[in-house]
């Protein structure tokens, strides 16, 4: 006769019960910029909403320039180079090349995302003693993620150039 009393712990044992209601939410991706996580449960703060992950990835794609990413030199919208030439080009030319670059990169690296609208707003420099940048452009992107049934989401990115 075999005795199985010491062969393991039952699933309904108290040590397997979740007491923290927040522990049922599973993290999906790391938030950027990196911030320390909560206590012992996370090393870095994490996203728990899929749309936040997509928006964060889109923002990182827009802010990355070609050659900045090690091992993936072709990732990024290259807005720094495009916006640096905006004074030399017609305003619609640099916007069209930036939108084309954005659409190509999103199609290649974030195929779930569809770009609905993009607008560029150059911001005038009021304080000329500030030498942090030569120009500042606000990029507003309206995007949709059909698989998540989330439409007309807005993302705003501020790009500094020349500094």
Short mmCIF file of C-alpha atoms in Angstrom, two decimals:
data_model
loop_
_atom_site.label_atom_id
_atom_site.label_comp_id
_atom_site.label_asym_id
_atom_site.label_seq_id
_atom_site.Cartn_x
_atom_site.Cartn_y
_atom_site.Cartn_z
CA UNK A 1 0.00 0.00 0.00
CA UNK A 2 1.31 3.44 -0.95
CA UNK A 3 0.88 6.63 1.10
CA UNK A 4 0.64 9.79 -1.06
CA UNK A 5 0.31 12.33 1.79
CA UNK A 6 3.81 13.75 1.29
CA UNK A 7 3.82 13.72 -2.51
CA UNK A 8 2.97 17.41 -3.05
CA UNK A 9 0.77 20.39 -2.27
CA UNK A 10 -2.84 20.73 -3.36
CA UNK A 11 -3.78 23.56 -5.71
CA UNK A 12 -6.41 24.86 -3.27
CA UNK A 13 -3.74 25.36 -0.59
CA UNK A 14 -3.64 28.89 0.92
CA UNK A 15 -0.19 29.62 -0.53
CA UNK A 16 -1.60 29.48 -4.07
CA UNK A 17 -4.43 31.92 -3.43
CA UNK A 18 -3.94 35.43 -4.79
CA UNK A 19 -4.50 38.11 -2.21
CA UNK A 20 -3.38 41.08 -4.32
CA UNK A 21 -6.13 42.06 -6.84
CA UNK A 22 -3.53 43.81 -9.01
CA UNK A 23 -1.62 40.56 -9.49
CA UNK A 24 -4.27 39.27 -11.93
CA UNK A 25 -3.24 41.92 -14.46
CA UNK A 26 -0.39 40.57 -16.54
CA UNK A 27 2.24 43.04 -17.75
CA UNK A 28 2.77 43.18 -21.51
CA UNK A 29 5.76 45.38 -22.25
CA UNK A 30 8.27 47.70 -20.62
CA UNK A 31 7.35 51.41 -20.42
CA UNK A 32 9.81 53.82 -21.93
CA UNK A 33 11.59 55.86 -20.74
CA UNK A 34 12.68 53.29 -18.18
CA UNK A 35 11.55 53.82 -14.59
CA UNK A 36 12.07 51.59 -11.55
CA UNK A 37 9.29 49.09 -11.00
CA UNK A 38 7.04 48.49 -8.02
CA UNK A 39 8.75 46.72 -5.15
CA UNK A 40 9.91 43.19 -5.75
CA UNK A 41 7.37 42.32 -8.43
CA UNK A 42 8.86 44.32 -11.31
CA UNK A 43 12.31 45.47 -12.28
CA UNK A 44 10.87 48.23 -14.53
CA UNK A 45 7.41 49.78 -14.85
CA UNK A 46 5.33 47.79 -17.33
CA UNK A 47 2.34 48.35 -19.60
CA UNK A 48 -0.83 46.37 -19.00
CA UNK A 49 -2.90 47.79 -21.89
CA UNK A 50 -2.05 46.60 -25.44
CA UNK A 51 -2.85 50.02 -26.90
CA UNK A 52 -0.31 51.67 -24.58
CA UNK A 53 2.33 49.22 -25.83
CA UNK A 54 1.52 50.03 -29.45
CA UNK A 55 1.55 53.80 -28.80
CA UNK A 56 4.87 53.51 -26.96
CA UNK A 57 6.40 51.50 -29.81
CA UNK A 58 5.09 54.01 -32.36
CA UNK A 59 6.53 56.93 -30.37
CA UNK A 60 9.90 55.17 -30.18
CA UNK A 61 9.81 54.47 -33.92
CA UNK A 62 9.12 58.15 -34.68
CA UNK A 63 11.89 59.38 -32.37
CA UNK A 64 14.51 56.93 -33.70
CA UNK A 65 16.74 57.88 -36.61
CA UNK A 66 18.39 55.56 -39.11
CA UNK A 67 21.56 54.01 -37.71
CA UNK A 68 20.78 54.68 -34.03
CA UNK A 69 19.73 51.13 -33.21
CA UNK A 70 22.53 48.58 -32.91
CA UNK A 71 21.99 45.59 -35.15
CA UNK A 72 18.92 47.17 -36.78
CA UNK A 73 20.36 50.12 -38.67
CA UNK A 74 17.32 50.52 -40.91
CA UNK A 75 14.76 51.06 -38.13
CA UNK A 76 13.49 54.58 -37.51
CA UNK A 77 11.65 57.33 -39.34
CA UNK A 78 14.77 59.51 -39.73
CA UNK A 79 12.85 62.68 -38.88
CA UNK A 80 15.99 64.42 -37.63
CA UNK A 81 17.52 64.49 -41.11
CA UNK A 82 14.21 65.36 -42.75
CA UNK A 83 13.45 68.18 -40.32
CA UNK A 84 16.99 69.53 -40.55
CA UNK A 85 16.38 70.11 -44.26
CA UNK A 86 12.96 71.70 -43.78
CA UNK A 87 14.31 75.24 -44.13
CA UNK A 88 15.98 74.36 -47.44
CA UNK A 89 12.87 72.71 -48.89
CA UNK A 90 9.33 73.73 -49.52
CA UNK A 91 7.21 73.06 -46.41
CA UNK A 92 4.99 70.53 -48.19
CA UNK A 93 8.06 68.67 -49.53
CA UNK A 94 9.53 67.92 -46.11
CA UNK A 95 6.11 66.98 -44.73
CA UNK A 96 5.46 64.61 -47.64
CA UNK A 97 8.87 62.94 -47.24
CA UNK A 98 8.34 62.63 -43.47
CA UNK A 99 4.86 61.11 -43.93
CA UNK A 100 6.21 58.70 -46.57
CA UNK A 101 9.03 57.64 -44.23
CA UNK A 102 6.56 57.19 -41.35
CA UNK A 103 4.18 55.08 -43.44
CA UNK A 104 7.00 52.85 -44.74
CA UNK A 105 8.42 52.25 -41.27
CA UNK A 106 5.01 51.56 -39.72
CA UNK A 107 4.15 49.14 -42.53
CA UNK A 108 7.47 47.32 -41.99
CA UNK A 109 7.77 47.28 -38.18
CA UNK A 110 4.25 47.86 -36.80
CA UNK A 111 1.95 46.22 -39.37
CA UNK A 112 -1.04 46.19 -36.98
CA UNK A 113 -1.08 50.01 -36.95
CA UNK A 114 -2.70 52.12 -39.64
CA UNK A 115 -1.85 55.82 -39.79
CA UNK A 116 -4.97 57.96 -40.26
CA UNK A 117 -3.53 61.47 -40.12
CA UNK A 118 -0.21 63.23 -39.50
CA UNK A 119 0.28 66.93 -38.86
CA UNK A 120 3.42 68.98 -38.25
CA UNK A 121 3.43 72.21 -36.24
CA UNK A 122 6.70 74.14 -36.06
CA UNK A 123 6.97 75.94 -32.74
CA UNK A 124 8.46 79.42 -32.72
CA UNK A 125 11.34 79.95 -30.34
CA UNK A 126 10.51 82.70 -27.90
CA UNK A 127 13.61 82.52 -25.72
CA UNK A 128 16.61 83.02 -28.02
CA UNK A 129 19.07 82.55 -25.16
CA UNK A 130 17.99 78.89 -25.03
CA UNK A 131 20.58 77.03 -27.09
CA UNK A 132 19.17 73.55 -26.57
CA UNK A 133 17.93 73.32 -30.15
CA UNK A 134 17.54 75.33 -33.32
CA UNK A 135 14.03 74.20 -34.05
CA UNK A 136 11.13 72.45 -32.38
CA UNK A 137 8.37 70.63 -34.25
CA UNK A 138 5.26 69.01 -32.80
CA UNK A 139 4.19 65.92 -34.69
CA UNK A 140 0.61 64.81 -34.10
CA UNK A 141 -0.27 61.33 -35.31
CA UNK A 142 -3.74 59.83 -35.42
CA UNK A 143 -3.61 56.05 -35.69
CA UNK A 144 -5.87 53.01 -35.46
CA UNK A 145 -5.31 49.41 -34.41
CA UNK A 146 -8.12 47.38 -35.98
CA UNK A 147 -7.28 44.12 -34.17
CA UNK A 148 -7.71 45.86 -30.82
CA UNK A 149 -10.82 47.68 -32.06
CA UNK A 150 -9.23 50.99 -31.10
CA UNK A 151 -9.70 53.73 -33.65
CA UNK A 152 -8.63 57.38 -33.94
CA UNK A 153 -6.02 57.28 -31.17
CA UNK A 154 -3.79 60.32 -30.85
CA UNK A 155 -0.06 60.48 -30.25
CA UNK A 156 1.94 63.69 -29.93
CA UNK A 157 5.71 63.73 -30.25
CA UNK A 158 7.91 66.80 -29.88
CA UNK A 159 11.09 66.73 -31.95
CA UNK A 160 14.04 69.03 -31.28
CA UNK A 161 16.45 69.54 -34.10
CA UNK A 162 19.81 71.08 -34.68
CA UNK A 163 21.02 71.09 -31.09
#
